[in-house]
mmCIF file of C-alpha atoms in Angstrom:
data_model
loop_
_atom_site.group_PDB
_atom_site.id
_atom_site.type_symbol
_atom_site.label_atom_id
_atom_site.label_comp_id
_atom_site.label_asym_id
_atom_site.label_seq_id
_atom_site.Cartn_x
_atom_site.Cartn_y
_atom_site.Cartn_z
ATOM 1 C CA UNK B 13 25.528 20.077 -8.743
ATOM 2 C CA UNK B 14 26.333 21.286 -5.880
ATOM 3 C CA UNK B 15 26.554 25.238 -6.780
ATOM 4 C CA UNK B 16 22.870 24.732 -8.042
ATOM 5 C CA UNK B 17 21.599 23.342 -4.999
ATOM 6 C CA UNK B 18 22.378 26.639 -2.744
ATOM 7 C CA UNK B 19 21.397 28.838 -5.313
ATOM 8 C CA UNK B 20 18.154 27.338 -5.208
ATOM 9 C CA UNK B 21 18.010 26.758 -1.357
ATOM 10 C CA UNK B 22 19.088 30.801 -1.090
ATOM 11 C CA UNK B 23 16.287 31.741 -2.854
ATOM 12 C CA UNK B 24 13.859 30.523 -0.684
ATOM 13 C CA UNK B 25 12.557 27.042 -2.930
ATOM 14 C CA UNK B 26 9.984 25.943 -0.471
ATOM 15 C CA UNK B 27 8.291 23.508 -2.254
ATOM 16 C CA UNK B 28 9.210 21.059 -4.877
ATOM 17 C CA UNK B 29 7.234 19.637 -8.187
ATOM 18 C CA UNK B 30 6.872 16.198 -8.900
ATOM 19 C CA UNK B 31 6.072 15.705 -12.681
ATOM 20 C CA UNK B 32 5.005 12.054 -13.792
ATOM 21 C CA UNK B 33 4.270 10.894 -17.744
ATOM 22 C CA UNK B 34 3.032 7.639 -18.199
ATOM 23 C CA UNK B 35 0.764 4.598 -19.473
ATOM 24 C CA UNK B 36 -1.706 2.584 -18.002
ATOM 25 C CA UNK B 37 -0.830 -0.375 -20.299
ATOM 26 C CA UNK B 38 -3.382 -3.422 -20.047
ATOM 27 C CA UNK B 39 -5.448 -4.837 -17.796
ATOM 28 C CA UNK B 40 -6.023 -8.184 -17.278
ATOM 29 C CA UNK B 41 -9.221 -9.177 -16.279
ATOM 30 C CA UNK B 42 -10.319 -12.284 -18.151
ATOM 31 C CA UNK B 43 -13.396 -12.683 -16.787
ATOM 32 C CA UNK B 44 -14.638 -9.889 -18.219
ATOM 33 C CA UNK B 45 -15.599 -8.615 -22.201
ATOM 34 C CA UNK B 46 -15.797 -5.243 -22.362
ATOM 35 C CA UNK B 47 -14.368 -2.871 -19.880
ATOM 36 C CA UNK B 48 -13.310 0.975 -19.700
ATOM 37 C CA UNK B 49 -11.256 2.446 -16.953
ATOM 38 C CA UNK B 50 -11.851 6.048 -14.601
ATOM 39 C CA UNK B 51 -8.480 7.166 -12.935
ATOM 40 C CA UNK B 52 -8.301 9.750 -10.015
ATOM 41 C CA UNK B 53 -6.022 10.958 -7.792
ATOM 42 C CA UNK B 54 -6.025 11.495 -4.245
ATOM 43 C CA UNK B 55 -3.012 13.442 -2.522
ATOM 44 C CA UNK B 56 -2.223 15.060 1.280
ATOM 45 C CA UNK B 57 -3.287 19.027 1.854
ATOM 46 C CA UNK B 58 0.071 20.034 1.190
ATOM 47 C CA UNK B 59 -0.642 19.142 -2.174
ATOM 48 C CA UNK B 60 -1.807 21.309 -5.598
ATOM 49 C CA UNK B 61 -1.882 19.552 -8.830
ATOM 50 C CA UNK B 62 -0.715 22.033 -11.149
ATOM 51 C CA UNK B 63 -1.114 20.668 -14.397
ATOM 52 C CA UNK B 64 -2.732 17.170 -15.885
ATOM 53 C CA UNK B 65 -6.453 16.263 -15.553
ATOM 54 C CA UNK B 66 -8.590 15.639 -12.055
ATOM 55 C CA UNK B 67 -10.167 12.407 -13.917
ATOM 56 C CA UNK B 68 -9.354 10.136 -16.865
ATOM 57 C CA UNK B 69 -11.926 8.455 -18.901
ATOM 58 C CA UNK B 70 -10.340 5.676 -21.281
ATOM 59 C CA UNK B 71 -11.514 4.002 -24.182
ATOM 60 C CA UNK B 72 -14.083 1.180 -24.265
ATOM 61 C CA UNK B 73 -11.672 -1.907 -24.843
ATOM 62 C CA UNK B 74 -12.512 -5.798 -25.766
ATOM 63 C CA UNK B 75 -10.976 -8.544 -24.411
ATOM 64 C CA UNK B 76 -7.967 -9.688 -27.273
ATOM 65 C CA UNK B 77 -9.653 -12.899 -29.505
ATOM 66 C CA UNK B 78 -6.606 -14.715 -28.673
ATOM 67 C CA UNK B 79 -5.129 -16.655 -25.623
ATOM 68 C CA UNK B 80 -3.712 -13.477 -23.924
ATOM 69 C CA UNK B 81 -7.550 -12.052 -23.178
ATOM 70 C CA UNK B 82 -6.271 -8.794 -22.958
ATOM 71 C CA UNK B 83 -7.265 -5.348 -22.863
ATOM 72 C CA UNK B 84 -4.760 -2.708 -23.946
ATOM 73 C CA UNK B 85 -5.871 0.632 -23.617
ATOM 74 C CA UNK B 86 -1.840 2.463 -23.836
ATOM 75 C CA UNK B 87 -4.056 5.173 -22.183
ATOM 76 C CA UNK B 88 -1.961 8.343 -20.894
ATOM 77 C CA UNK B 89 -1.820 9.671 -17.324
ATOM 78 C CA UNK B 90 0.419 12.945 -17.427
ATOM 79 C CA UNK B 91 0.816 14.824 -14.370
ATOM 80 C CA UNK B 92 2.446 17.651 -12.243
ATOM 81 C CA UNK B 93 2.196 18.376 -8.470
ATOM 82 C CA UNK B 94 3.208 21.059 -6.507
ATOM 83 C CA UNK B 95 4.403 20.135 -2.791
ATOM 84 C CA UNK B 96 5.714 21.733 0.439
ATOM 85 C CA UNK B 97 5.844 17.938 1.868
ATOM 86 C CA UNK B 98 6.160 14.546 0.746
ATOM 87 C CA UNK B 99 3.381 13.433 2.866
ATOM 88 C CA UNK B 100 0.143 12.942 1.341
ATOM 89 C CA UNK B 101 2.246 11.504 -1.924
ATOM 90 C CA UNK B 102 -0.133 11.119 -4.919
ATOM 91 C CA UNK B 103 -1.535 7.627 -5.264
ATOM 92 C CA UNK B 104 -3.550 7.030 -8.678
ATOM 93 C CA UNK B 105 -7.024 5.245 -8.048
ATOM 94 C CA UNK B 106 -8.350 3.189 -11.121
ATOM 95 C CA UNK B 107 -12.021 2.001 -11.374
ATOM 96 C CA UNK B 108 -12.191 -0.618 -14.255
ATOM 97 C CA UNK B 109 -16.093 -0.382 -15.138
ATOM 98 C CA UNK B 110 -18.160 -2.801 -17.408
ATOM 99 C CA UNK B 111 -22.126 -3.339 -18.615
ATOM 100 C CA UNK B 112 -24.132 -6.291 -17.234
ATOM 101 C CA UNK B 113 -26.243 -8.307 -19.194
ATOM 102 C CA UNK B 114 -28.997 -5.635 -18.597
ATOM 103 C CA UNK B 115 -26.930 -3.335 -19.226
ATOM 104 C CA UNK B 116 -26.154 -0.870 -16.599
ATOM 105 C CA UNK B 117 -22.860 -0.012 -15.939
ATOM 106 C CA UNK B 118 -20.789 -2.280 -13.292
ATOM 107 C CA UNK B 119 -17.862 -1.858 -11.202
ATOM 108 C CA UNK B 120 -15.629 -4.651 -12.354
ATOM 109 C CA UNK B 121 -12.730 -3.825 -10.165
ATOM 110 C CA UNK B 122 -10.298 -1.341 -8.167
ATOM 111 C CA UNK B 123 -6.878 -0.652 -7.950
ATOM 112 C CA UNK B 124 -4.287 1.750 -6.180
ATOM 113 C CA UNK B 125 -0.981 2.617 -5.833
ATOM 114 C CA UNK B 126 1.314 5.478 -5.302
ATOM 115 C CA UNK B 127 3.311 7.748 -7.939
ATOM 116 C CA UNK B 128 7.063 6.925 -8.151
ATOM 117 C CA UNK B 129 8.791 8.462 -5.104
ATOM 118 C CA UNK B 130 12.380 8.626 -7.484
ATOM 119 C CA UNK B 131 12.882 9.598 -10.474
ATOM 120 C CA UNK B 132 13.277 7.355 -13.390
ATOM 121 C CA UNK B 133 11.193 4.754 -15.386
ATOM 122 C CA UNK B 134 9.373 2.059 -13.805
ATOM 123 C CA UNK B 135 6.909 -0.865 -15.138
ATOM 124 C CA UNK B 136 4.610 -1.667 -12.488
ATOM 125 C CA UNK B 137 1.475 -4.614 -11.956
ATOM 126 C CA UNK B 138 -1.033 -3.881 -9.653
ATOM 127 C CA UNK B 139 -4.312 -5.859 -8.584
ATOM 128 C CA UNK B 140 -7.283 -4.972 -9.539
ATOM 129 C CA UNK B 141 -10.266 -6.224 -6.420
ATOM 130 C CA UNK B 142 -14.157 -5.831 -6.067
ATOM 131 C CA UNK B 143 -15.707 -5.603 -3.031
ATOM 132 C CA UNK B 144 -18.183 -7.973 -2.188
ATOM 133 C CA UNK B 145 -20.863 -8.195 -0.579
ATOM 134 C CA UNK B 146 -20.836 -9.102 3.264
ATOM 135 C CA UNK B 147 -23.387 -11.837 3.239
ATOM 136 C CA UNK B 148 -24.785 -14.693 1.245
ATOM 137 C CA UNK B 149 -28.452 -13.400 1.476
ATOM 138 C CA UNK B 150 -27.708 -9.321 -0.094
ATOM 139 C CA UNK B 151 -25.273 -11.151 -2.075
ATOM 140 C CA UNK B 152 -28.097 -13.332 -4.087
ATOM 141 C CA UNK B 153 -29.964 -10.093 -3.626
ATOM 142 C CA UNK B 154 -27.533 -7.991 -5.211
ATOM 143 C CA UNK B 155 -27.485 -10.584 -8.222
ATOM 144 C CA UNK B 156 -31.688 -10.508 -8.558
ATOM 145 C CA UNK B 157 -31.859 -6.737 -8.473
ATOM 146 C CA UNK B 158 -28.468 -6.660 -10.196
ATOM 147 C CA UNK B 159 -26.598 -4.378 -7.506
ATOM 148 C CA UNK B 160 -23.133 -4.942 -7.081
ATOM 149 C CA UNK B 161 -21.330 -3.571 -4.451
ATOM 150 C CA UNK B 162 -18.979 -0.321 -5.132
ATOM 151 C CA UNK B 163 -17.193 2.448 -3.216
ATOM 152 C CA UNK B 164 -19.257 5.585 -3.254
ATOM 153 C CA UNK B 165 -15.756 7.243 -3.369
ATOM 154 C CA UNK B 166 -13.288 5.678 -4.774
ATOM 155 C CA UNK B 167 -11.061 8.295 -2.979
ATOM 156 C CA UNK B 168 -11.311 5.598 -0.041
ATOM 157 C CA UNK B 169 -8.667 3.598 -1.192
ATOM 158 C CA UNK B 170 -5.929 6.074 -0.763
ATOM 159 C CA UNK B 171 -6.749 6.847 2.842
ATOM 160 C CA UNK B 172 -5.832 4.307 5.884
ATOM 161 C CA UNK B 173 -9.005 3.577 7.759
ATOM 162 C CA UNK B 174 -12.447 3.228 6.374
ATOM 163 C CA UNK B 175 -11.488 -0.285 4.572
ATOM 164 C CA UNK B 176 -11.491 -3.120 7.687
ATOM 165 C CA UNK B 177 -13.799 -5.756 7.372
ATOM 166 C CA UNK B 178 -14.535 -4.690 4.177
ATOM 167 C CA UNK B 179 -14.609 -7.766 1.828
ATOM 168 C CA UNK B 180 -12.810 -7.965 -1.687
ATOM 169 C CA UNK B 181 -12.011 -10.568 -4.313
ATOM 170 C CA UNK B 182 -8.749 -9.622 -6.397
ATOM 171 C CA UNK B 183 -9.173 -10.707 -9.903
ATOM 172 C CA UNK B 184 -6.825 -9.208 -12.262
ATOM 173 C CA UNK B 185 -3.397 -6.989 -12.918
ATOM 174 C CA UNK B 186 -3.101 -3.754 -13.615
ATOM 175 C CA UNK B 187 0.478 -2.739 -15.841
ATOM 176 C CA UNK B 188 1.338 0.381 -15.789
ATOM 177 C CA UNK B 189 4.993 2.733 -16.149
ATOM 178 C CA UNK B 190 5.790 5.926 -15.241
ATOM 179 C CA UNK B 191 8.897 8.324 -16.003
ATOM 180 C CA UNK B 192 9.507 10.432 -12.651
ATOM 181 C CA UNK B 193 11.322 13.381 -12.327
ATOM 182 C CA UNK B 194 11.228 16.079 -9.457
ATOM 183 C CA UNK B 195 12.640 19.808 -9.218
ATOM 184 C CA UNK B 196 13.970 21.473 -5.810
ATOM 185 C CA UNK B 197 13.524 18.107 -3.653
ATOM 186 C CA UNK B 198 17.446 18.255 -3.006
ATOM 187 C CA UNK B 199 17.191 22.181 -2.341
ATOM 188 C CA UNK B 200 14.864 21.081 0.250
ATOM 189 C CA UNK B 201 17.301 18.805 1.960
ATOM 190 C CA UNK B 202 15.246 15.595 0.558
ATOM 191 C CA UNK B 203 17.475 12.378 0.078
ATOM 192 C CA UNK B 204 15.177 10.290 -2.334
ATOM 193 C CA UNK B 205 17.851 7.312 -3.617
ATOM 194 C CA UNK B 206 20.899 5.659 -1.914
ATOM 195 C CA UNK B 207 23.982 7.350 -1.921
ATOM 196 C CA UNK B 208 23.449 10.826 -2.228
ATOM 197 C CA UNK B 209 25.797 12.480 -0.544
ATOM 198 C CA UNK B 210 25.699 16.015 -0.310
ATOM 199 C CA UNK B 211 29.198 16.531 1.545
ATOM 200 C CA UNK B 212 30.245 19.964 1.410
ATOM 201 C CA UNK B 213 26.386 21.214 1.582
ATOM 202 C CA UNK B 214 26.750 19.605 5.333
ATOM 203 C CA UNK B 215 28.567 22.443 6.202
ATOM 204 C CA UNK B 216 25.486 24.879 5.981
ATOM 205 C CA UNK O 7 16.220 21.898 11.395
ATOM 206 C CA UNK O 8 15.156 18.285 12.319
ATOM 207 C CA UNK O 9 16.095 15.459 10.751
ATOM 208 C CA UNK O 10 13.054 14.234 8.803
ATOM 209 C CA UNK O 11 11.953 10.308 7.794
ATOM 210 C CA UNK O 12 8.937 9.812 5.406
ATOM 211 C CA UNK O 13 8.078 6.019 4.909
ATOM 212 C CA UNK O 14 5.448 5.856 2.523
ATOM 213 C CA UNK O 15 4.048 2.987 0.472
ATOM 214 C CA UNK O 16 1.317 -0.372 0.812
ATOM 215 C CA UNK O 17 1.190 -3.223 2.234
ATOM 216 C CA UNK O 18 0.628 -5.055 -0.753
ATOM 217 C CA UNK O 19 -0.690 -9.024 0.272
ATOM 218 C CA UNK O 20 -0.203 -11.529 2.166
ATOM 219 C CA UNK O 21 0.975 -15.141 0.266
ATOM 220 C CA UNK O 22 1.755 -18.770 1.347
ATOM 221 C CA UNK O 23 -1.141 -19.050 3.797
ATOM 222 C CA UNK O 24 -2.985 -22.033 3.355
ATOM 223 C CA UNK O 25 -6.177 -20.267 4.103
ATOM 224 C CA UNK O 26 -7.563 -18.008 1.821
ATOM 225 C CA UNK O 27 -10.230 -14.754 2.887
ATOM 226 C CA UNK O 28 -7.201 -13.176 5.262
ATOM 227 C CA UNK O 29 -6.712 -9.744 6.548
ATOM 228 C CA UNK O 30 -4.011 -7.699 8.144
ATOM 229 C CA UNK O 31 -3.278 -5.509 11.089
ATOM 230 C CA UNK O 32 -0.242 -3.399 11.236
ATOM 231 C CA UNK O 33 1.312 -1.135 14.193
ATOM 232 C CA UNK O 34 4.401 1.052 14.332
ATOM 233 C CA UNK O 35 6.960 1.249 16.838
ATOM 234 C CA UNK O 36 9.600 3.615 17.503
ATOM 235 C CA UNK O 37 12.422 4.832 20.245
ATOM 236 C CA UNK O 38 12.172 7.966 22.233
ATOM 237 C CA UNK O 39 14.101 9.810 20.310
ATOM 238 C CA UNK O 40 11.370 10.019 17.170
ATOM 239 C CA UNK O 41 8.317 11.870 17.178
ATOM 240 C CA UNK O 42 5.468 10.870 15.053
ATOM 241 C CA UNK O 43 4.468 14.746 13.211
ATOM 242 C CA UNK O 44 2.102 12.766 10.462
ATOM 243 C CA UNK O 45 0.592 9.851 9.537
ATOM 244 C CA UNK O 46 -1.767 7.174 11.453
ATOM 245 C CA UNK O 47 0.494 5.167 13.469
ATOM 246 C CA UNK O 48 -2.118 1.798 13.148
ATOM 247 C CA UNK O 49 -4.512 0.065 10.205
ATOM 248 C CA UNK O 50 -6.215 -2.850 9.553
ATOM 249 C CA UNK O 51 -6.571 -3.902 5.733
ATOM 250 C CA UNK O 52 -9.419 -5.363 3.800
ATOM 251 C CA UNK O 53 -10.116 -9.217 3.411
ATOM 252 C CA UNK O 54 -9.050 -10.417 0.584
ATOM 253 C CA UNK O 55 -10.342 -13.595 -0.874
ATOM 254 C CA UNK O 56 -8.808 -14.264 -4.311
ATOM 255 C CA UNK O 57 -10.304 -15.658 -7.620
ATOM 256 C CA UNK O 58 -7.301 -17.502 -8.592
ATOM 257 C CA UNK O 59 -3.351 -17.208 -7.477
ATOM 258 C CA UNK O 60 -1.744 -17.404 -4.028
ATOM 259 C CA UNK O 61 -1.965 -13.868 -3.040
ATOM 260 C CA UNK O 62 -4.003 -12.324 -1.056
ATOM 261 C CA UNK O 63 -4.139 -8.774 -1.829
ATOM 262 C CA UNK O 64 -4.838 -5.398 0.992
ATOM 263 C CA UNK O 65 -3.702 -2.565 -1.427
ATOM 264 C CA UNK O 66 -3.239 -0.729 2.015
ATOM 265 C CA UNK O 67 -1.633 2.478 2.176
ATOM 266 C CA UNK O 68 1.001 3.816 4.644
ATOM 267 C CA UNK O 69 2.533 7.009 4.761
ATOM 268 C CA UNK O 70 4.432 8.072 7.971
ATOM 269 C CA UNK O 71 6.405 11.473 8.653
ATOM 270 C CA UNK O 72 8.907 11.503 11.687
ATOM 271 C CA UNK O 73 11.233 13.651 12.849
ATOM 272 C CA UNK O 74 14.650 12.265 14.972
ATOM 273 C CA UNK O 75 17.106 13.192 17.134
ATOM 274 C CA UNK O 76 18.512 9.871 17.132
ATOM 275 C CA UNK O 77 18.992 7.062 15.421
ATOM 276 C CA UNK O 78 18.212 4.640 18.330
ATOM 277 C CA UNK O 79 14.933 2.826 17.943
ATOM 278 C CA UNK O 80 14.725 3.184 14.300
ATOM 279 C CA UNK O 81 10.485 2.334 13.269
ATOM 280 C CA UNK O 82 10.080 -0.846 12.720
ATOM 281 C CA UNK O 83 6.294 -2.130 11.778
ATOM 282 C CA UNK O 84 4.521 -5.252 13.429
ATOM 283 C CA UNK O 85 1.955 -7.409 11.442
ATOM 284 C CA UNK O 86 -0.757 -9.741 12.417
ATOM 285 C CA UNK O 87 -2.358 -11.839 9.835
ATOM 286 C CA UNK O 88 -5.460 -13.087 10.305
ATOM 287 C CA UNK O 89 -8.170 -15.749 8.415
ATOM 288 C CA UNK O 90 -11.630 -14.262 8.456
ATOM 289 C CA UNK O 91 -13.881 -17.376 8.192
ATOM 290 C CA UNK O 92 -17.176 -17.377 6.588
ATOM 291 C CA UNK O 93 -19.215 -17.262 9.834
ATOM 292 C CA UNK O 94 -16.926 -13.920 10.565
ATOM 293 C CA UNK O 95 -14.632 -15.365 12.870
ATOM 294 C CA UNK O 96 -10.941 -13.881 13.084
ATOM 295 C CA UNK O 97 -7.908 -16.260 13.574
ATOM 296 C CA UNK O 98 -4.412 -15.163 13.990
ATOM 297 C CA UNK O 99 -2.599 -16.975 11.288
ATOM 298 C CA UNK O 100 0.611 -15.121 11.303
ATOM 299 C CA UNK O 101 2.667 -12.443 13.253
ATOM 300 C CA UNK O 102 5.927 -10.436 11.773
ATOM 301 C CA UNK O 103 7.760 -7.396 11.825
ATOM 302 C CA UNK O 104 9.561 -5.347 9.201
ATOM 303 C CA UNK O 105 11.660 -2.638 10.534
ATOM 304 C CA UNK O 106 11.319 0.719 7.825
ATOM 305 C CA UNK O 107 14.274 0.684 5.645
ATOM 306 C CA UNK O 108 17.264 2.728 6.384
ATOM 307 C CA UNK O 109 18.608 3.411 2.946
ATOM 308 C CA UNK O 110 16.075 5.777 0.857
ATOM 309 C CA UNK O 111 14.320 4.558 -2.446
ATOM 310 C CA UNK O 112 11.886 2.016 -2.778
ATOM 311 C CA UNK O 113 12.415 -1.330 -1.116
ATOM 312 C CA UNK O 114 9.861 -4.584 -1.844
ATOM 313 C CA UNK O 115 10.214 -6.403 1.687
ATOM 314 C CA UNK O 116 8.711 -9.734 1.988
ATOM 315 C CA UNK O 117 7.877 -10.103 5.912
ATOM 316 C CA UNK O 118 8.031 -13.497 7.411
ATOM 317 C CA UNK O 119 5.431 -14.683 9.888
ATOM 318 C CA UNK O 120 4.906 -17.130 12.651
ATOM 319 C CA UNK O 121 1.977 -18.488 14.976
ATOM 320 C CA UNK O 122 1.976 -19.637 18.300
ATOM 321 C CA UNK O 123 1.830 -23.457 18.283
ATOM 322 C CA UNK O 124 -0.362 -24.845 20.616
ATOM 323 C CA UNK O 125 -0.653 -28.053 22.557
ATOM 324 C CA UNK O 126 -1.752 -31.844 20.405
ATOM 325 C CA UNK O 127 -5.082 -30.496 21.482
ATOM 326 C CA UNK O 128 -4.979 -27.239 20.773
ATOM 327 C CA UNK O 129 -3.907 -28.275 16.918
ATOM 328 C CA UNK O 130 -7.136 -30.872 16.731
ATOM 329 C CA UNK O 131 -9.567 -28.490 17.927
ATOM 330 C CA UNK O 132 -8.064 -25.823 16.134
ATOM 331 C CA UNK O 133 -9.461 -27.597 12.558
ATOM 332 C CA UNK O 134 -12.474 -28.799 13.502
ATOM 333 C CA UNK O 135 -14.032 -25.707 15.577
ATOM 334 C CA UNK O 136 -11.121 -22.874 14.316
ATOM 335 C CA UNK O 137 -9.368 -20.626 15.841
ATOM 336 C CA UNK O 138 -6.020 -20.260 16.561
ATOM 337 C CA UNK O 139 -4.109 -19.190 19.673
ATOM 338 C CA UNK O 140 -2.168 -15.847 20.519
ATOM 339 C CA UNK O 141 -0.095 -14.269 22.148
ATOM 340 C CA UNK O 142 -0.306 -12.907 25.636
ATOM 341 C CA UNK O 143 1.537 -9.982 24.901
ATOM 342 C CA UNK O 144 2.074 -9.004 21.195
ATOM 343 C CA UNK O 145 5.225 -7.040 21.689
ATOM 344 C CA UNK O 146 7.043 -10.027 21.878
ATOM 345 C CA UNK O 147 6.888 -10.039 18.266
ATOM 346 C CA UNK O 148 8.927 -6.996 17.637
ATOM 347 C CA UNK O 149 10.796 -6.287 20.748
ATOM 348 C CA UNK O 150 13.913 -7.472 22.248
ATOM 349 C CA UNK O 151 12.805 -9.863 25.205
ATOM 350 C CA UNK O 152 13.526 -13.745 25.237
ATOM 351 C CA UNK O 153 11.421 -16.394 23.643
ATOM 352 C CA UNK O 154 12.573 -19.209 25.429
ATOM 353 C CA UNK O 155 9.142 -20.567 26.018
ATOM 354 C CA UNK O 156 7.757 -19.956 22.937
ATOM 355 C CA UNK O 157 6.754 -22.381 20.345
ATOM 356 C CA UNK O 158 5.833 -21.288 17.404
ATOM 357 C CA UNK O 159 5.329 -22.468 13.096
ATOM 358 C CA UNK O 160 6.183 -20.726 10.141
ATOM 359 C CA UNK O 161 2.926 -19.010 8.568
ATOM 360 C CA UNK O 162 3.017 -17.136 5.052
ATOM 361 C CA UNK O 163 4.735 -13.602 4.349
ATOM 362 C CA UNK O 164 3.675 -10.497 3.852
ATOM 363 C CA UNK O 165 4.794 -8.200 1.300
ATOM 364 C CA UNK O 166 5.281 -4.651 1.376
ATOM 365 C CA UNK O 167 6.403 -2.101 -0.831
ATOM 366 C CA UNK O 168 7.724 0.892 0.575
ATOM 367 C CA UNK O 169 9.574 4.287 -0.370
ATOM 368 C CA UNK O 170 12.059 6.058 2.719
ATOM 369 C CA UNK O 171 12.981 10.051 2.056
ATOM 370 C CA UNK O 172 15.304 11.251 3.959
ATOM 371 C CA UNK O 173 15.529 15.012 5.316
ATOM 372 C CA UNK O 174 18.307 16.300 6.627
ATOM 373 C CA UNK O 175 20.640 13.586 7.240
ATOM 374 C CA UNK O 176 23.842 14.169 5.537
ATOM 375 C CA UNK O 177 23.663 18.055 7.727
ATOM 376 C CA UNK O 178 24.183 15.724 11.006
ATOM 377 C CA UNK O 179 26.548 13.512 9.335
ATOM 378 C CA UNK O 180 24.189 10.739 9.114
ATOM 379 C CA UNK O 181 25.060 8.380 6.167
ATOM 380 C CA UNK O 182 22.173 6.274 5.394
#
């Protein structure tokens, strides 16, 4: 309300928290047997994550017997961010990770996206990709020696530039949800959803 | 205090090609009256060859900060699709614009695109030794001039998914 929203802007809120709870669901990836997940999260300067861990390590999961070939994991991400601006938004980074038949452990796949930017529930799908390699000749190397291409940071994915002409095969979905809710982003002026009027706080 | 845009979000794929292996470029554009304070203006994604489905995924992130003193020459982004063959050639396969979303909250925008058609020729030679033509001058894809002489066929879209916060716009009696 609207009384709240100058109390808070009076006493000098200059940042905001974003505070997400969620799942990463399943992953489909039917290719693949056995597969465990690593989750990171890569955020702007202006950013401090207050509270929830840097990186997730999930359980090993099979691949369902049945038609579905799934791998559930219901595998928690719970975090909270402190902000003085909403660039540099949090995106969660996901390596999905296997063993080859040698067994050394694999890269199977990568995905990214951002945290919700509103509050409320949301399901979301997001591909999983693996880079590849940029030739036919390391590529029949890479299978001999049994190298397969990765990211040395996965970090890269959240960031603009560093990715052209890199090559990728998507292979799978991601499903994940997330319950959103922020504190002070109206004190701070920030419209995030349609029709928000603050009328009478125009007057300021 | 300024009134503030963030647009912030990927460009998720690119679908309805009929080639497969494609990447994207992306530019935007705005009016005098916005300044760019963060963000890269400019990216090219990935190429994405997928195992099975019609999308082509990039995964590529945006996140743009402006400040306005207008709202003349809103930002709109420009896209050019292209095929990246196995002997790493690039052909334009598609161009399209999006302009950023007025309204804040998340918006899923799929972006139609278009390619220059070229002459009988062009076309035949275009399959057998690839490539594809393009345009002169790319800002004909997002600005206002004619395209009289312009032929052109529909290409795939491109799908973005993208959150707009606004700061600041209800104190300059901006409804939005």
């Amino acid at each position: 309300n609207f009384q709240a929203i100058q109390m808070a802007a009076e006493a000098g809120a200059s940042s905001f928290m974003l505070n997400v709870c969620g799942q990463i669901e399943s992953v489909e990836l039917p290719h693949y047997d056995y597969i465990f997940l690593i989750y990171q999260f890569v955020h702007g300067d202006d950013w401090e994550r207050v509270l929830g861990l840097e990186e997730g390590v999930s359980q090993l999961s099979s691949k369902s017997a049945d038609v579905r070939g799934l791998h559930a994991f219901a595998f928690p991400v719970e975090v909270t961010f402190k902000s003085t601006n909403p660039h540099g938004w949090p995106q969660l980074v996901v390596t999905a990770l296997g063993t080859d038949i040698w067994g050394n452990q694999v890269v199977r796949g990568y995905s990214v996206c951002h945290l919700p930017m509103q509050p409320g529930r949301v399901t979301k799908r997001v591909p999983l990709f693996a880079p590849q390699s940029s030739s036919l000749m390391s590529k029949l190397q890479g299978l001999m020696q049994s190298e397969h291409p990765l990211y040395t940071d996965p970090k890269i994915l959240g960031q603009g530039q560093g990715r052209q002409v890199t090559r990728v095969r998507s292979l799978g979905q991601m499903t994940l949800n997330f319950s959103t809710s922020m504190k002070n982003t109206r004190a701070l002026g920030y419209q995030l959803l349609p029709g928000e009027n603050f009328g009478a706080a125009a007057a300021m | 205090s300024m009134a503030e845009v963030h647009v912030i979000g990927q460009i998720v794929g690119a679908s309805e090609f009929p080639e497969n292996d494609l990447f994207c470029k992306w530019e935007a554009h705005f009016g005098p009256a916005w300044k760019r304070l963060e963000g890269e203006v400019s990216g090219q994604t990935q190429v994405d060859c997928p195992a099975s489905g019609e999308m082509a995924y990039f995964a590529h992130p945006i996140d743009l900060h402006f400040a306005t003193r207008g709202l003349q020459g809103w930002p709109k982004l420009h896209f050019e699709v292209f095929h990246y063959d196995w002997a790493g050639r690039s052909s334009l396969v598609g161009y399209g614009f999006a302009h950023v979303p007025s309204q804040p909250g998340l918006h899923k925008i799929d972006c139609v695109t278009w390619r220059p058609t070229g002459s009988f020729m062009d076309e035949v030679s275009a399959k057998f030794v690839g490539g594809g033509i393009q345009l002169k001058r790319p800002d004909l894809v997002y600005e206002l001039h004619d395209r009289r002489n312009v032929h052109s066929t529909a290409g795939g879209k491109v799908h973005l998914e993208l959150s707009v916060i606004l700061r600041n716009f209800d104190k300059f009696g901006v409804e939005c």
